[in-house]
Coordinates of N, CA and C in Angstrom, one line a residue:
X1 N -19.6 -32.5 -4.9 CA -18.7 -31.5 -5.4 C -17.6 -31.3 -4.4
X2 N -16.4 -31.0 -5.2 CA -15.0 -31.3 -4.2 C -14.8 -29.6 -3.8
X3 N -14.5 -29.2 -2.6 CA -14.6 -27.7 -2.1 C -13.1 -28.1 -1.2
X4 N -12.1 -26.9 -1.7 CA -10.7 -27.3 -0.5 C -11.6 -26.7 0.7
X5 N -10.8 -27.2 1.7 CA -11.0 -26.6 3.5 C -10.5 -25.3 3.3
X6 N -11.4 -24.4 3.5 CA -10.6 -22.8 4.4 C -9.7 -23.1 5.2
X7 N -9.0 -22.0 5.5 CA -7.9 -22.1 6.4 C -8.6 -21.9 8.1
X8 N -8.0 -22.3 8.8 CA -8.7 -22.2 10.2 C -8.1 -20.4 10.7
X9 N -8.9 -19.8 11.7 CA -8.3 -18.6 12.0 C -7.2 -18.1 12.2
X10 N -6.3 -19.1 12.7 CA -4.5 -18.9 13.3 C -4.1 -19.3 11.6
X11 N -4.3 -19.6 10.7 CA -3.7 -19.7 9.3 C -4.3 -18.6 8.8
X12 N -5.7 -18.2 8.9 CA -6.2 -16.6 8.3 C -5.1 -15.7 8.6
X13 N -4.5 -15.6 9.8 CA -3.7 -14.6 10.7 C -2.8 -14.6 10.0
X14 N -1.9 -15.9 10.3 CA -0.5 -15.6 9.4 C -0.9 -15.6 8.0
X15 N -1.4 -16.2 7.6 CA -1.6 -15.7 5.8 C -1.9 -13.9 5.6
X16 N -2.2 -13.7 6.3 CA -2.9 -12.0 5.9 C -1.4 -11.3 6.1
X17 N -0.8 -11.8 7.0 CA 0.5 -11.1 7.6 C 2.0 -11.9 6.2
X18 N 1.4 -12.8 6.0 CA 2.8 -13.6 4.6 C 2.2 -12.4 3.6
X19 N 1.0 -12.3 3.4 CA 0.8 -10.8 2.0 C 1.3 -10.0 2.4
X20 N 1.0 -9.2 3.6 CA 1.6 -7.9 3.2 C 3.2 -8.1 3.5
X21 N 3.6 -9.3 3.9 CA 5.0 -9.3 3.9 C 5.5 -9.4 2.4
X22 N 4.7 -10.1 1.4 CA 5.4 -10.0 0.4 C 4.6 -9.0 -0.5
X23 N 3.6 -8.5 -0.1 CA 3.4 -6.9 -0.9 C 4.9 -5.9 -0.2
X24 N 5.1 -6.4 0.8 CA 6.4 -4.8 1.0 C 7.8 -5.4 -0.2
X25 N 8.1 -6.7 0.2 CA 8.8 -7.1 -1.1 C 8.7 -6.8 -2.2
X26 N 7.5 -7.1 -2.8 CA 7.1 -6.6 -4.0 C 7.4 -5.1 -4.3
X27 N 6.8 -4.2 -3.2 CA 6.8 -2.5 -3.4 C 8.1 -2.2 -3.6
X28 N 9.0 -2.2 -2.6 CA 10.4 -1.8 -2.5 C 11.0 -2.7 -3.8
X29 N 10.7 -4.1 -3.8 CA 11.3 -3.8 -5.5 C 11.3 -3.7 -6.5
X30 N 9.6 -2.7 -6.6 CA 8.9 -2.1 -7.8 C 10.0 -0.5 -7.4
X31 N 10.8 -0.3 -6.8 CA 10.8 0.8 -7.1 C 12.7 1.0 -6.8
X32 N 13.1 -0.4 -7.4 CA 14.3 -0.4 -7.3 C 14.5 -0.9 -8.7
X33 N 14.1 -1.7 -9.1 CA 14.1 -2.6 -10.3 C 13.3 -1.9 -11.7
X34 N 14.1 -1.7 -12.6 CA 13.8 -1.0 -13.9 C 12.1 -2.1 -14.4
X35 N 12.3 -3.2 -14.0 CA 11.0 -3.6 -15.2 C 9.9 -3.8 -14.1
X36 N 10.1 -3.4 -12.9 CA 9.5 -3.5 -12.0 C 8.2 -2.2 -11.7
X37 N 9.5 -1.5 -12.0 CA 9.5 0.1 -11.9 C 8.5 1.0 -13.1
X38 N 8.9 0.3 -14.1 CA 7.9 0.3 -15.4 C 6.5 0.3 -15.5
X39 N 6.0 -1.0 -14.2 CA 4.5 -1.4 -14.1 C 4.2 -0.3 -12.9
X40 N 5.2 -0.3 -12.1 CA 4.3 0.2 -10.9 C 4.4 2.3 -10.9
X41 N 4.9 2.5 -11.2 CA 5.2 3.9 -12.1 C 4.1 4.7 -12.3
X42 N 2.7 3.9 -12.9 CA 2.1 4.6 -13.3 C 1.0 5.0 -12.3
X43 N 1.5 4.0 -11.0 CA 0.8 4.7 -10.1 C 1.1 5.7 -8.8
X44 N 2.5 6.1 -9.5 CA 3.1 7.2 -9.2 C 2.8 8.5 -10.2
X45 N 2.3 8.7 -11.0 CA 2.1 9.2 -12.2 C 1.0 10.7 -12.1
X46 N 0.2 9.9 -11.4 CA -0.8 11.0 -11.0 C -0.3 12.4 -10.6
X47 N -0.9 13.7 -10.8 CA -0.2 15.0 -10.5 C -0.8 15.4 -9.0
X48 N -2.3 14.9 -8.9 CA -2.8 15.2 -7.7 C -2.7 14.0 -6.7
X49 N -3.2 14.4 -5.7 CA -2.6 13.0 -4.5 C -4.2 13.0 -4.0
X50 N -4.8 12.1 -4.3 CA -6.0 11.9 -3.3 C -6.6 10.6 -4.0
X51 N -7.9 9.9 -3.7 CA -8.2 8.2 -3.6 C -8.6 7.6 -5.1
X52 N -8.2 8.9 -5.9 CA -8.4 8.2 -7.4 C -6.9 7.4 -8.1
X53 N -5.6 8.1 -7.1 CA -4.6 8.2 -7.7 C -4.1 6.8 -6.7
X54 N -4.7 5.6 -6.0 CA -5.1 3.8 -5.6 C -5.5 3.2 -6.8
X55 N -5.9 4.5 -7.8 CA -6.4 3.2 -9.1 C -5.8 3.0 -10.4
X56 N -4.8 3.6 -10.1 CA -3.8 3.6 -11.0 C -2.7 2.2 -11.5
X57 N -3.2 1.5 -11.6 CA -2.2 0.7 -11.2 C -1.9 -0.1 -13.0
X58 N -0.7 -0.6 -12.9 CA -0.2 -0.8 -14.3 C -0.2 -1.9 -14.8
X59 N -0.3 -2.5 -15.8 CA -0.5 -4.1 -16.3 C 0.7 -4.8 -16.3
X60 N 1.9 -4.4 -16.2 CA 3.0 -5.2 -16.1 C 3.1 -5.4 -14.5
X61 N 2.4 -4.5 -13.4 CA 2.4 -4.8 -12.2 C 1.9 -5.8 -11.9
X62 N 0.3 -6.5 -12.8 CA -0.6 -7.4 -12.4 C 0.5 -8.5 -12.9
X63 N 1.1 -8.4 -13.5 CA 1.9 -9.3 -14.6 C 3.5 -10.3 -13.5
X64 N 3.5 -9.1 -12.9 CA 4.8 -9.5 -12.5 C 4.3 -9.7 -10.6
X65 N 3.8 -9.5 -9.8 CA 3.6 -9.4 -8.1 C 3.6 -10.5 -7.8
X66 N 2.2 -11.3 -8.9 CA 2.1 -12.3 -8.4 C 3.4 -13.6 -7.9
X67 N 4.7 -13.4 -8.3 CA 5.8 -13.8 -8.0 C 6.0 -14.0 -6.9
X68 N 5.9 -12.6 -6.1 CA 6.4 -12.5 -4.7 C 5.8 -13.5 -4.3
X69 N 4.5 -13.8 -4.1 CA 3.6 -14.4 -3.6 C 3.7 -16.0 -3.6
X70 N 4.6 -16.5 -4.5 CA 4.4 -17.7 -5.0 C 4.7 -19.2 -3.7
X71 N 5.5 -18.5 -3.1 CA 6.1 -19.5 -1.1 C 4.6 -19.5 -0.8
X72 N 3.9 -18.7 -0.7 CA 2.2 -18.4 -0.2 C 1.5 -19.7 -0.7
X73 N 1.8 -20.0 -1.7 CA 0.7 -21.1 -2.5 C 1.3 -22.7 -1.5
X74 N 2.5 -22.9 -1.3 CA 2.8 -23.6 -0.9 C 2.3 -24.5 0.8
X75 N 1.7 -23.4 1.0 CA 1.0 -23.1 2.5 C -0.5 -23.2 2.7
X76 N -0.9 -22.2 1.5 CA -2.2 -21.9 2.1 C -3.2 -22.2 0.9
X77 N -4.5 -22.2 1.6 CA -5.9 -22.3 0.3 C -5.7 -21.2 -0.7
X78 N -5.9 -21.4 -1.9 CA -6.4 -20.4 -3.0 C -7.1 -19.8 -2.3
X79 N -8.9 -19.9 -2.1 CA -9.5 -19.3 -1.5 C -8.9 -18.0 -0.5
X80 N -8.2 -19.0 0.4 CA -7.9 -17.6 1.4 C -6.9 -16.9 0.9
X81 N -5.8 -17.2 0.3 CA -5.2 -16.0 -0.1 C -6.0 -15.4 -1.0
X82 N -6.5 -15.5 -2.2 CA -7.4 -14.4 -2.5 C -7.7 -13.7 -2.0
X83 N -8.7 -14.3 -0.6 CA -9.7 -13.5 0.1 C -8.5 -12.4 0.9
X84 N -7.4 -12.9 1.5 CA -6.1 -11.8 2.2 C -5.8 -11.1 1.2
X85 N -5.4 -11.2 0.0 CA -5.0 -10.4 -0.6 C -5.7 -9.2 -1.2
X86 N -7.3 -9.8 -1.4 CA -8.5 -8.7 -1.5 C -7.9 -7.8 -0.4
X87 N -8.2 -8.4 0.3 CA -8.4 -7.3 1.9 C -7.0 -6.4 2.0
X88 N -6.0 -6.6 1.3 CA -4.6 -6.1 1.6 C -4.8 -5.3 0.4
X89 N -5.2 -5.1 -0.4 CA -5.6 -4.3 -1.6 C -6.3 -3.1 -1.5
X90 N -7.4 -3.6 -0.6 CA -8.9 -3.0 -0.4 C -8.1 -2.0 0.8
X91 N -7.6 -2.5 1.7 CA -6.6 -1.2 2.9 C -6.0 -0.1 2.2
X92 N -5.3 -0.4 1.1 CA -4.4 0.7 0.6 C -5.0 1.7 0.3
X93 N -6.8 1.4 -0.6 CA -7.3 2.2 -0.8 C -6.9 3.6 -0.5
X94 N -7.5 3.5 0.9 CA -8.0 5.1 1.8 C -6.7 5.4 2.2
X95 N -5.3 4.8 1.9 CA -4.0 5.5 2.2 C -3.7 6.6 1.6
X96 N -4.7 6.9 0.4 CA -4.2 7.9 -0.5 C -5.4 9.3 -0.6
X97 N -5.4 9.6 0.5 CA -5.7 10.2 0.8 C -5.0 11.7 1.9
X98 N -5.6 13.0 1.8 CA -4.6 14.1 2.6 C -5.5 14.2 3.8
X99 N -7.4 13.9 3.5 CA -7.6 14.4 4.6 C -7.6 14.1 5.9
X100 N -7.1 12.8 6.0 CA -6.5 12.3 7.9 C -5.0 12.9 7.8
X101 N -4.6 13.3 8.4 CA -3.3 13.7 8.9 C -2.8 12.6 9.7
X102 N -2.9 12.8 11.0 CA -2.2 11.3 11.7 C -3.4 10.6 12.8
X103 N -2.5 9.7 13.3 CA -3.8 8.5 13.8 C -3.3 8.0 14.9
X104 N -2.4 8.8 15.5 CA -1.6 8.8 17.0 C -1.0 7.3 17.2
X105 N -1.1 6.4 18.1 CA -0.5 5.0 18.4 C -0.7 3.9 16.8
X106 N -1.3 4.2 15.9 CA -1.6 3.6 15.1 C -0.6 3.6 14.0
X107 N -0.2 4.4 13.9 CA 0.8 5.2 13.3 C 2.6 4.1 13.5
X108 N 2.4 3.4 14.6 CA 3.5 2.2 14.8 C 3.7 1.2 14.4
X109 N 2.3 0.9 14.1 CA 1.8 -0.3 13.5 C 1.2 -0.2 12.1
X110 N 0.6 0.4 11.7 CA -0.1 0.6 10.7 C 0.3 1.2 9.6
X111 N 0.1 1.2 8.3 CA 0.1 1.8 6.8 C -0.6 2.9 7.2
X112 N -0.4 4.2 7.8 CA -1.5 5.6 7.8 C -1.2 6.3 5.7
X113 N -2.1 7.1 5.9 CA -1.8 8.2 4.9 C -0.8 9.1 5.0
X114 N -0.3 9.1 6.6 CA 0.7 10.1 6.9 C 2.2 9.1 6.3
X115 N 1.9 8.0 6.5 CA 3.4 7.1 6.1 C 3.4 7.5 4.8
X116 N 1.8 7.1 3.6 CA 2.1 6.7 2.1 C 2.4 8.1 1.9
X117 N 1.5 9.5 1.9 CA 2.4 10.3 1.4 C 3.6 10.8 1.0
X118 N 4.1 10.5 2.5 CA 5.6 10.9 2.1 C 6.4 9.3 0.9
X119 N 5.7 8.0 1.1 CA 6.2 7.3 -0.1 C 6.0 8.0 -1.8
X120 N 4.8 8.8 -1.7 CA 4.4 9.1 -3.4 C 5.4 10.2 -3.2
X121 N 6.3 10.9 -2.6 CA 7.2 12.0 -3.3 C 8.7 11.1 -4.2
X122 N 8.2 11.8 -5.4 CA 9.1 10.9 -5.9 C 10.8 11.1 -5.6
X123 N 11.1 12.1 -5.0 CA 12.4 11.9 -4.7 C 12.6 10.9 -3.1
X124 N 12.0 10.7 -3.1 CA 11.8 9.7 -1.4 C 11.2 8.0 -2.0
X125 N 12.3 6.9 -1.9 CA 11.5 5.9 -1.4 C 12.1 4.6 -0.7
X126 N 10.7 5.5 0.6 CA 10.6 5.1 1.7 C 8.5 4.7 1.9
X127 N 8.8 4.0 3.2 CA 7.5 3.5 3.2 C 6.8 2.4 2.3
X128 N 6.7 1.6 2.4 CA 6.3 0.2 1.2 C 5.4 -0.3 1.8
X129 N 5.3 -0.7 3.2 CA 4.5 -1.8 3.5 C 2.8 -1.0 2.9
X130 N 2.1 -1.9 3.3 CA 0.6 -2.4 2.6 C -0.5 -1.6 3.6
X131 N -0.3 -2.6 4.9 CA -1.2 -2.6 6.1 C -0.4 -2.6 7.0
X132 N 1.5 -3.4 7.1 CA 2.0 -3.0 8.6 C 3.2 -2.0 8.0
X133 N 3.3 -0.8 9.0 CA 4.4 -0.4 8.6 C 5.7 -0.7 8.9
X134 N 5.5 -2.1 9.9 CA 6.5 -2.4 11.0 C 7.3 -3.2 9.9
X135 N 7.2 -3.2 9.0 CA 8.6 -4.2 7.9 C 9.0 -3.2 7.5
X136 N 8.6 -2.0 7.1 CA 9.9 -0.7 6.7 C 10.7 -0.2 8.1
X137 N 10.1 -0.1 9.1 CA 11.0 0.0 10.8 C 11.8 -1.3 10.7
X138 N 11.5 -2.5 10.4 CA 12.4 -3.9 10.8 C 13.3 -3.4 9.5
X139 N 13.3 -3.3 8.5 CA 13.9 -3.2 7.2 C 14.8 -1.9 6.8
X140 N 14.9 -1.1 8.0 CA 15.3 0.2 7.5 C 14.7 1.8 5.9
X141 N 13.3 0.8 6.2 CA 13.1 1.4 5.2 C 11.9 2.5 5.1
X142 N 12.0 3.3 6.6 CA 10.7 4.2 7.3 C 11.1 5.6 7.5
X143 N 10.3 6.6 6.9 CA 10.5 7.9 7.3 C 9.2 8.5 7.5
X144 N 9.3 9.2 8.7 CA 7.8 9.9 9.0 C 7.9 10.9 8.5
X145 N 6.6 11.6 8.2 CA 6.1 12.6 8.2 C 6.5 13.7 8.3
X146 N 6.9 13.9 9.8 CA 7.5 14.6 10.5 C 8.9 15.3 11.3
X147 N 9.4 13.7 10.5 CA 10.8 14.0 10.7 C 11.6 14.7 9.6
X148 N 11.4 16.1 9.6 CA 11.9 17.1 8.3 C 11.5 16.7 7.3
X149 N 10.7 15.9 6.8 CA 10.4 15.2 5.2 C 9.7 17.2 4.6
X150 N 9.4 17.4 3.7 CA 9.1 18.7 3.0 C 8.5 18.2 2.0
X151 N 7.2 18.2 1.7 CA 6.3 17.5 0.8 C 7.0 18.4 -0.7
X152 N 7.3 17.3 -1.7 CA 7.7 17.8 -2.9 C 6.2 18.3 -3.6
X153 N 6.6 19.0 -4.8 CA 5.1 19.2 -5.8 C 4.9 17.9 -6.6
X154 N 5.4 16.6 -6.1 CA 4.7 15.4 -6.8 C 3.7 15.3 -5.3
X155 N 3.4 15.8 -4.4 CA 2.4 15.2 -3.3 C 1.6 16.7 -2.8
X156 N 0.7 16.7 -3.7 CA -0.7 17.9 -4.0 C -1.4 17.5 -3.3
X157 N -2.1 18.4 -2.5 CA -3.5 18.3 -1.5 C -4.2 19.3 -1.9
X158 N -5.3 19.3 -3.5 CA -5.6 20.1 -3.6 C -7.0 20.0 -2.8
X159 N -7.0 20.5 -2.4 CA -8.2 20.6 -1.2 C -9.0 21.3 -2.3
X160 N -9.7 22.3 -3.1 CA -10.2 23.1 -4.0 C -11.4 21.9 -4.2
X161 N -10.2 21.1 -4.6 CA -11.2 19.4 -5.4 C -12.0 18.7 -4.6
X162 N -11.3 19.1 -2.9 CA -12.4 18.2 -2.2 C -13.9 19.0 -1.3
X163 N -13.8 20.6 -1.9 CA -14.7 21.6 -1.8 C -15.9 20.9 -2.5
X164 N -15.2 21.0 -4.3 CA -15.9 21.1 -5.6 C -16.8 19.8 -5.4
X165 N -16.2 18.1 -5.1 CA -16.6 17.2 -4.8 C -17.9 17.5 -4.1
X166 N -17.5 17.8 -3.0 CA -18.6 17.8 -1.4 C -20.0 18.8 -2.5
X167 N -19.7 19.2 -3.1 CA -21.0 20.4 -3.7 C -21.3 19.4 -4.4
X168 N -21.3 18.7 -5.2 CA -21.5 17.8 -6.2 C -22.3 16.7 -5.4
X169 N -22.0 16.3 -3.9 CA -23.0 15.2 -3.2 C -24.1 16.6 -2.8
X170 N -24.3 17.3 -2.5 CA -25.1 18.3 -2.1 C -26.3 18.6 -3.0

């Protein structure tokens, strides 16, 4: 039985880093572009902000990303991009969440919750990348937290919900 070669470690590397380069492409132009905007919308949609509102995602999104990605196939195994792009998926997850605040040095490098929130206010967009946040810094396209941003009522931390939750594992 015929099995392609995985990629060797130094190709795992850059391939994990070619995704989230073209998930920030993709994001920023999911939220520039009307039919873009259409698919990925609905996972701006949500009223409350916490790790249900990662599963939101829209079928014209699944329809259309794969695009970005297509230079990727030219390079690398099926297998491993799958497997990077699982993993670049599976990160975002726990972005959408209130209860980490910030994550000190990490915070330069990395997709925190402190970056994506301020991306789900819908008058703000800023913040795209996946897992590095260093392509919205390279790209002009980063705003912290902290630099005056003022959470709109599209970015709820109803904490009540993560009381009600915690009694429900109890």
């Amino acid at each position: 039985m015929y099995r392609p070669a995985m990629a060797s470690h130094w190709e795992l590397a850059l391939l994990f880093v070619g995704v989230d380069f073209s998930y920030y492409w993709y994001h920023r132009c999911a939220h520039t572009n009307a039919l873009l905007w259409l698919g990925h919308s609905v996972h701006h949609d949500s009223e409350i902000y916490n790790l249900s509102t990662a599963l939101g995602q829209g079928v014209i999104q699944a329809a259309t990303s794969w695009m970005f990605d297509l230079w990727l196939a030219l390079f690398f195994p099926p297998r491993a991009f799958l497997t990077c792009r699982a993993v670049n998926t599976l990160y975002q997850f726990w972005l959408h969440t209130c209860v980490i605040r910030r994550l000190g040095f990490l915070e330069h490098i990395f997709s925190t919750p402190s970056h994506h929130r301020v991306h789900h206010d819908r008058r703000v967009h800023k913040n795209f990348g996946g897992i590095f946040i260093v392509w919205d810094k390279l790209f002009g396209s980063f705003l912290d937290e902290d630099a005056g941003w003022v959470p709109s009522t599209t970015v709820v931390c109803r904490w009540y919900f993560l009381i009600w939750v915690s009694m429900l594992v109890i």
